[in-house]
Amino acid sequence: MDQHSDIPAAFHAGLDGVCFSDPEDFYAIGRIYALGEGRPTDLFAGYVWLRYAAARGSRRAARLLREIGGELEQPTLRRARRTLRLIMGSA
């Protein structure tokens, strides 16, 4: 089973029932995953959350994406982009 298959479900659940709407909320979550703040680093999840935040207008997310973008391997990047399309299509 793909360890990231639950990303769209977690995204729409709003992390334990909390609904986020501000792009900076999504940025904060992406930063936690991407930089491993208080948890193991997960660049895949970080990329998804940060791209969503950037698409919603977070400049800080866009800046962090530029910093971590080269760290993702191409297959992982493609999978993250597919996941983001699923999220964006159902948001």
CSV table of N, CA and C in Angstrom, one decimal:
chain,number,residue,atom,x,y,z
A,1,MET,N,0.8,-1.2,0.0
A,1,MET,CA,0.0,0.0,0.0
A,1,MET,C,0.9,1.2,0.0
A,2,ASP,N,0.5,2.2,-0.8
A,2,ASP,CA,1.2,3.5,-0.9
A,2,ASP,C,1.1,4.3,0.4
A,3,GLN,N,2.2,4.6,1.0
A,3,GLN,CA,2.1,5.4,2.3
A,3,GLN,C,1.4,6.7,2.2
A,4,HIS,N,1.3,7.2,0.9
A,4,HIS,CA,0.7,8.5,0.7
A,4,HIS,C,-0.7,8.5,0.2
A,5,SER,N,-1.3,7.3,0.1
A,5,SER,CA,-2.6,7.2,-0.5
A,5,SER,C,-3.7,7.9,0.3
A,6,ASP,N,-3.4,8.2,1.6
A,6,ASP,CA,-4.4,8.9,2.4
A,6,ASP,C,-4.3,10.4,2.4
A,7,ILE,N,-3.4,10.9,1.6
A,7,ILE,CA,-3.2,12.4,1.6
A,7,ILE,C,-4.5,13.1,1.2
A,8,PRO,N,-5.2,12.7,0.1
A,8,PRO,CA,-6.5,13.5,-0.3
A,8,PRO,C,-7.5,13.3,0.8
A,9,ALA,N,-7.6,12.2,1.5
A,9,ALA,CA,-8.6,12.0,2.5
A,9,ALA,C,-8.3,12.9,3.7
A,10,ALA,N,-7.0,12.9,4.1
A,10,ALA,CA,-6.6,13.7,5.2
A,10,ALA,C,-6.8,15.2,4.9
A,11,PHE,N,-6.5,15.5,3.7
A,11,PHE,CA,-6.6,16.9,3.3
A,11,PHE,C,-8.1,17.4,3.4
A,12,HIS,N,-9.0,16.6,2.9
A,12,HIS,CA,-10.4,17.0,3.0
A,12,HIS,C,-11.0,16.8,4.4
A,13,ALA,N,-10.4,16.0,5.2
A,13,ALA,CA,-10.9,15.8,6.6
A,13,ALA,C,-10.5,17.0,7.4
A,14,GLY,N,-9.5,17.8,6.9
A,14,GLY,CA,-9.1,19.0,7.6
A,14,GLY,C,-8.3,18.7,8.8
A,15,LEU,N,-7.6,17.5,8.8
A,15,LEU,CA,-6.8,17.1,10.0
A,15,LEU,C,-7.7,17.1,11.3
A,16,ASP,N,-8.3,16.0,11.5
A,16,ASP,CA,-9.1,15.8,12.7
A,16,ASP,C,-10.3,16.7,12.8
A,17,GLY,N,-10.9,17.1,11.7
A,17,GLY,CA,-12.1,17.8,11.8
A,17,GLY,C,-11.9,19.3,11.8
A,18,VAL,N,-10.7,19.8,11.8
A,18,VAL,CA,-10.5,21.2,11.7
A,18,VAL,C,-10.4,21.6,10.3
A,19,CYS,N,-11.3,22.6,9.9
A,19,CYS,CA,-11.3,23.0,8.5
A,19,CYS,C,-10.4,24.3,8.3
A,20,PHE,N,-9.6,24.2,7.4
A,20,PHE,CA,-8.7,25.3,7.1
A,20,PHE,C,-9.1,26.0,5.8
A,21,SER,N,-9.0,27.3,5.8
A,21,SER,CA,-9.3,28.1,4.6
A,21,SER,C,-8.2,29.1,4.2
A,22,ASP,N,-7.4,29.5,5.2
A,22,ASP,CA,-6.4,30.5,4.9
A,22,ASP,C,-5.2,29.8,4.3
A,23,PRO,N,-4.7,30.3,3.2
A,23,PRO,CA,-3.5,29.7,2.6
A,23,PRO,C,-2.3,29.5,3.6
A,24,GLU,N,-2.2,30.4,4.5
A,24,GLU,CA,-1.1,30.3,5.5
A,24,GLU,C,-1.2,29.1,6.4
A,25,ASP,N,-2.5,28.6,6.6
A,25,ASP,CA,-2.7,27.4,7.4
A,25,ASP,C,-2.1,26.2,6.6
A,26,PHE,N,-2.4,26.2,5.3
A,26,PHE,CA,-1.9,25.1,4.5
A,26,PHE,C,-0.3,25.2,4.4
A,27,TYR,N,0.2,26.4,4.3
A,27,TYR,CA,1.6,26.6,4.3
A,27,TYR,C,2.2,26.0,5.6
A,28,ALA,N,1.6,26.3,6.7
A,28,ALA,CA,2.2,25.8,8.0
A,28,ALA,C,2.2,24.3,8.0
A,29,ILE,N,1.2,23.6,7.5
A,29,ILE,CA,1.2,22.2,7.5
A,29,ILE,C,2.3,21.7,6.6
A,30,GLY,N,2.4,22.3,5.4
A,30,GLY,CA,3.4,21.9,4.4
A,30,GLY,C,4.8,22.0,5.0
A,31,ARG,N,5.0,23.1,5.7
A,31,ARG,CA,6.3,23.4,6.3
A,31,ARG,C,6.7,22.3,7.3
A,32,ILE,N,5.7,21.9,8.1
A,32,ILE,CA,5.9,20.9,9.1
A,32,ILE,C,6.4,19.6,8.4
A,33,TYR,N,5.7,19.2,7.3
A,33,TYR,CA,6.1,18.0,6.6
A,33,TYR,C,7.4,18.1,5.9
A,34,ALA,N,7.5,19.2,5.2
A,34,ALA,CA,8.7,19.4,4.3
A,34,ALA,C,10.0,19.5,5.1
A,35,LEU,N,10.0,20.2,6.3
A,35,LEU,CA,11.2,20.4,7.1
A,35,LEU,C,11.3,19.4,8.2
A,36,GLY,N,10.3,18.6,8.5
A,36,GLY,CA,10.3,17.7,9.6
A,36,GLY,C,10.3,18.3,10.9
A,37,GLU,N,9.5,19.3,11.1
A,37,GLU,CA,9.4,20.0,12.3
A,37,GLU,C,8.5,19.2,13.3
A,38,GLY,N,9.1,18.6,14.2
A,38,GLY,CA,8.4,17.8,15.2
A,38,GLY,C,7.9,16.4,14.7
A,39,ARG,N,8.3,16.1,13.5
A,39,ARG,CA,8.0,14.8,12.9
A,39,ARG,C,9.0,14.4,11.9
A,40,PRO,N,9.0,13.2,11.4
A,40,PRO,CA,9.9,12.9,10.3
A,40,PRO,C,9.6,13.7,9.0
A,41,THR,N,10.6,14.0,8.3
A,41,THR,CA,10.5,14.8,7.1
A,41,THR,C,9.7,13.9,6.1
A,42,ASP,N,8.7,14.5,5.4
A,42,ASP,CA,8.0,13.8,4.3
A,42,ASP,C,7.8,14.9,3.2
A,43,LEU,N,8.8,14.8,2.2
A,43,LEU,CA,8.8,15.8,1.2
A,43,LEU,C,7.6,15.7,0.3
A,44,PHE,N,7.1,14.5,0.1
A,44,PHE,CA,5.9,14.3,-0.7
A,44,PHE,C,4.7,15.0,-0.1
A,45,ALA,N,4.4,14.8,1.1
A,45,ALA,CA,3.3,15.5,1.8
A,45,ALA,C,3.5,17.0,1.8
A,46,GLY,N,4.7,17.4,2.2
A,46,GLY,CA,5.1,18.8,2.2
A,46,GLY,C,4.8,19.5,0.9
A,47,TYR,N,5.3,18.8,-0.2
A,47,TYR,CA,5.1,19.4,-1.5
A,47,TYR,C,3.6,19.6,-1.8
A,48,VAL,N,2.8,18.6,-1.5
A,48,VAL,CA,1.3,18.7,-1.8
A,48,VAL,C,0.7,19.8,-1.0
A,49,TRP,N,1.0,19.9,0.2
A,49,TRP,CA,0.4,21.0,1.1
A,49,TRP,C,0.9,22.4,0.6
A,50,LEU,N,2.2,22.4,0.3
A,50,LEU,CA,2.8,23.7,-0.1
A,50,LEU,C,2.3,24.2,-1.4
A,51,ARG,N,2.1,23.3,-2.4
A,51,ARG,CA,1.6,23.6,-3.7
A,51,ARG,C,0.2,24.1,-3.6
A,52,TYR,N,-0.6,23.5,-2.7
A,52,TYR,CA,-2.0,23.9,-2.5
A,52,TYR,C,-2.0,25.3,-1.9
A,53,ALA,N,-1.1,25.6,-0.9
A,53,ALA,CA,-1.0,26.9,-0.3
A,53,ALA,C,-0.6,27.9,-1.3
A,54,ALA,N,0.4,27.6,-2.1
A,54,ALA,CA,0.9,28.5,-3.1
A,54,ALA,C,-0.2,28.9,-4.2
A,55,ALA,N,-1.0,27.8,-4.6
A,55,ALA,CA,-2.0,28.1,-5.5
A,55,ALA,C,-3.1,29.0,-4.9
A,56,ARG,N,-3.2,29.0,-3.6
A,56,ARG,CA,-4.2,29.9,-3.0
A,56,ARG,C,-3.6,31.2,-2.6
A,57,GLY,N,-2.4,31.5,-2.9
A,57,GLY,CA,-1.8,32.8,-2.8
A,57,GLY,C,-0.7,33.0,-1.7
A,58,SER,N,-0.3,31.9,-1.1
A,58,SER,CA,0.8,32.0,-0.1
A,58,SER,C,2.2,32.2,-0.7
A,59,ARG,N,2.7,33.3,-0.5
A,59,ARG,CA,4.1,33.6,-1.1
A,59,ARG,C,5.1,32.8,-0.3
A,60,ARG,N,4.9,32.6,1.0
A,60,ARG,CA,5.9,31.9,1.8
A,60,ARG,C,5.9,30.4,1.3
A,61,ALA,N,4.8,29.9,0.9
A,61,ALA,CA,4.7,28.5,0.4
A,61,ALA,C,5.5,28.4,-0.9
A,62,ALA,N,5.3,29.4,-1.8
A,62,ALA,CA,6.0,29.4,-3.1
A,62,ALA,C,7.5,29.5,-2.9
A,63,ARG,N,7.9,30.3,-1.9
A,63,ARG,CA,9.3,30.4,-1.7
A,63,ARG,C,9.9,29.1,-1.2
A,64,LEU,N,9.2,28.4,-0.2
A,64,LEU,CA,9.7,27.2,0.3
A,64,LEU,C,9.7,26.1,-0.8
A,65,LEU,N,8.7,26.1,-1.6
A,65,LEU,CA,8.7,25.1,-2.7
A,65,LEU,C,9.9,25.3,-3.6
A,66,ARG,N,10.4,26.5,-3.9
A,66,ARG,CA,11.6,26.7,-4.7
A,66,ARG,C,12.8,26.1,-4.0
A,67,GLU,N,12.8,26.2,-2.7
A,67,GLU,CA,13.9,25.6,-1.9
A,67,GLU,C,14.0,24.1,-1.9
A,68,ILE,N,12.8,23.5,-1.8
A,68,ILE,CA,12.8,22.0,-1.6
A,68,ILE,C,12.5,21.3,-3.0
A,69,GLY,N,12.2,22.1,-4.0
A,69,GLY,CA,11.8,21.5,-5.3
A,69,GLY,C,12.8,20.5,-5.9
A,70,GLY,N,14.1,20.8,-5.7
A,70,GLY,CA,15.1,19.9,-6.3
A,70,GLY,C,15.4,18.7,-5.5
A,71,GLU,N,14.8,18.6,-4.3
A,71,GLU,CA,15.0,17.4,-3.5
A,71,GLU,C,14.1,16.2,-3.8
A,72,LEU,N,13.1,16.5,-4.5
A,72,LEU,CA,12.1,15.4,-4.8
A,72,LEU,C,12.6,14.6,-6.1
A,73,GLU,N,12.6,13.3,-6.0
A,73,GLU,CA,12.9,12.5,-7.2
A,73,GLU,C,11.7,12.6,-8.2
A,74,GLN,N,12.0,12.5,-9.5
A,74,GLN,CA,10.9,12.6,-10.5
A,74,GLN,C,9.7,11.8,-10.3
A,75,PRO,N,9.8,10.5,-10.0
A,75,PRO,CA,8.6,9.7,-9.8
A,75,PRO,C,7.8,10.2,-8.6
A,76,THR,N,8.4,10.6,-7.6
A,76,THR,CA,7.7,11.1,-6.4
A,76,THR,C,7.0,12.5,-6.7
A,77,LEU,N,7.7,13.3,-7.5
A,77,LEU,CA,7.2,14.6,-7.9
A,77,LEU,C,5.9,14.4,-8.8
A,78,ARG,N,6.0,13.4,-9.7
A,78,ARG,CA,4.9,13.1,-10.6
A,78,ARG,C,3.7,12.6,-9.7
A,79,ARG,N,3.9,11.8,-8.8
A,79,ARG,CA,2.9,11.3,-7.9
A,79,ARG,C,2.3,12.4,-7.1
A,80,ALA,N,3.1,13.3,-6.6
A,80,ALA,CA,2.6,14.4,-5.8
A,80,ALA,C,1.7,15.3,-6.7
A,81,ARG,N,2.1,15.5,-7.9
A,81,ARG,CA,1.3,16.4,-8.8
A,81,ARG,C,0.0,15.7,-9.1
A,82,ARG,N,0.0,14.4,-9.3
A,82,ARG,CA,-1.3,13.7,-9.5
A,82,ARG,C,-2.2,13.9,-8.3
A,83,THR,N,-1.6,13.7,-7.1
A,83,THR,CA,-2.4,13.8,-5.9
A,83,THR,C,-2.9,15.2,-5.8
A,84,LEU,N,-2.1,16.2,-6.1
A,84,LEU,CA,-2.6,17.6,-6.0
A,84,LEU,C,-3.8,17.9,-7.0
A,85,ARG,N,-3.7,17.3,-8.2
A,85,ARG,CA,-4.8,17.4,-9.2
A,85,ARG,C,-6.0,16.8,-8.6
A,86,LEU,N,-5.9,15.7,-8.0
A,86,LEU,CA,-7.1,15.1,-7.3
A,86,LEU,C,-7.7,16.0,-6.3
A,87,ILE,N,-6.9,16.6,-5.5
A,87,ILE,CA,-7.3,17.5,-4.4
A,87,ILE,C,-8.0,18.7,-5.0
A,88,MET,N,-7.3,19.3,-6.0
A,88,MET,CA,-7.8,20.6,-6.5
A,88,MET,C,-9.1,20.3,-7.3
A,89,GLY,N,-9.2,19.2,-7.9
A,89,GLY,CA,-10.4,18.8,-8.7
A,89,GLY,C,-11.6,18.6,-7.8
A,90,SER,N,-11.4,18.2,-6.6
A,90,SER,CA,-12.5,17.9,-5.7
A,90,SER,C,-12.7,19.0,-4.6
A,91,ALA,N,-11.9,20.0,-4.7
A,91,ALA,CA,-12.0,21.1,-3.6
A,91,ALA,C,-13.2,22.0,-3.9
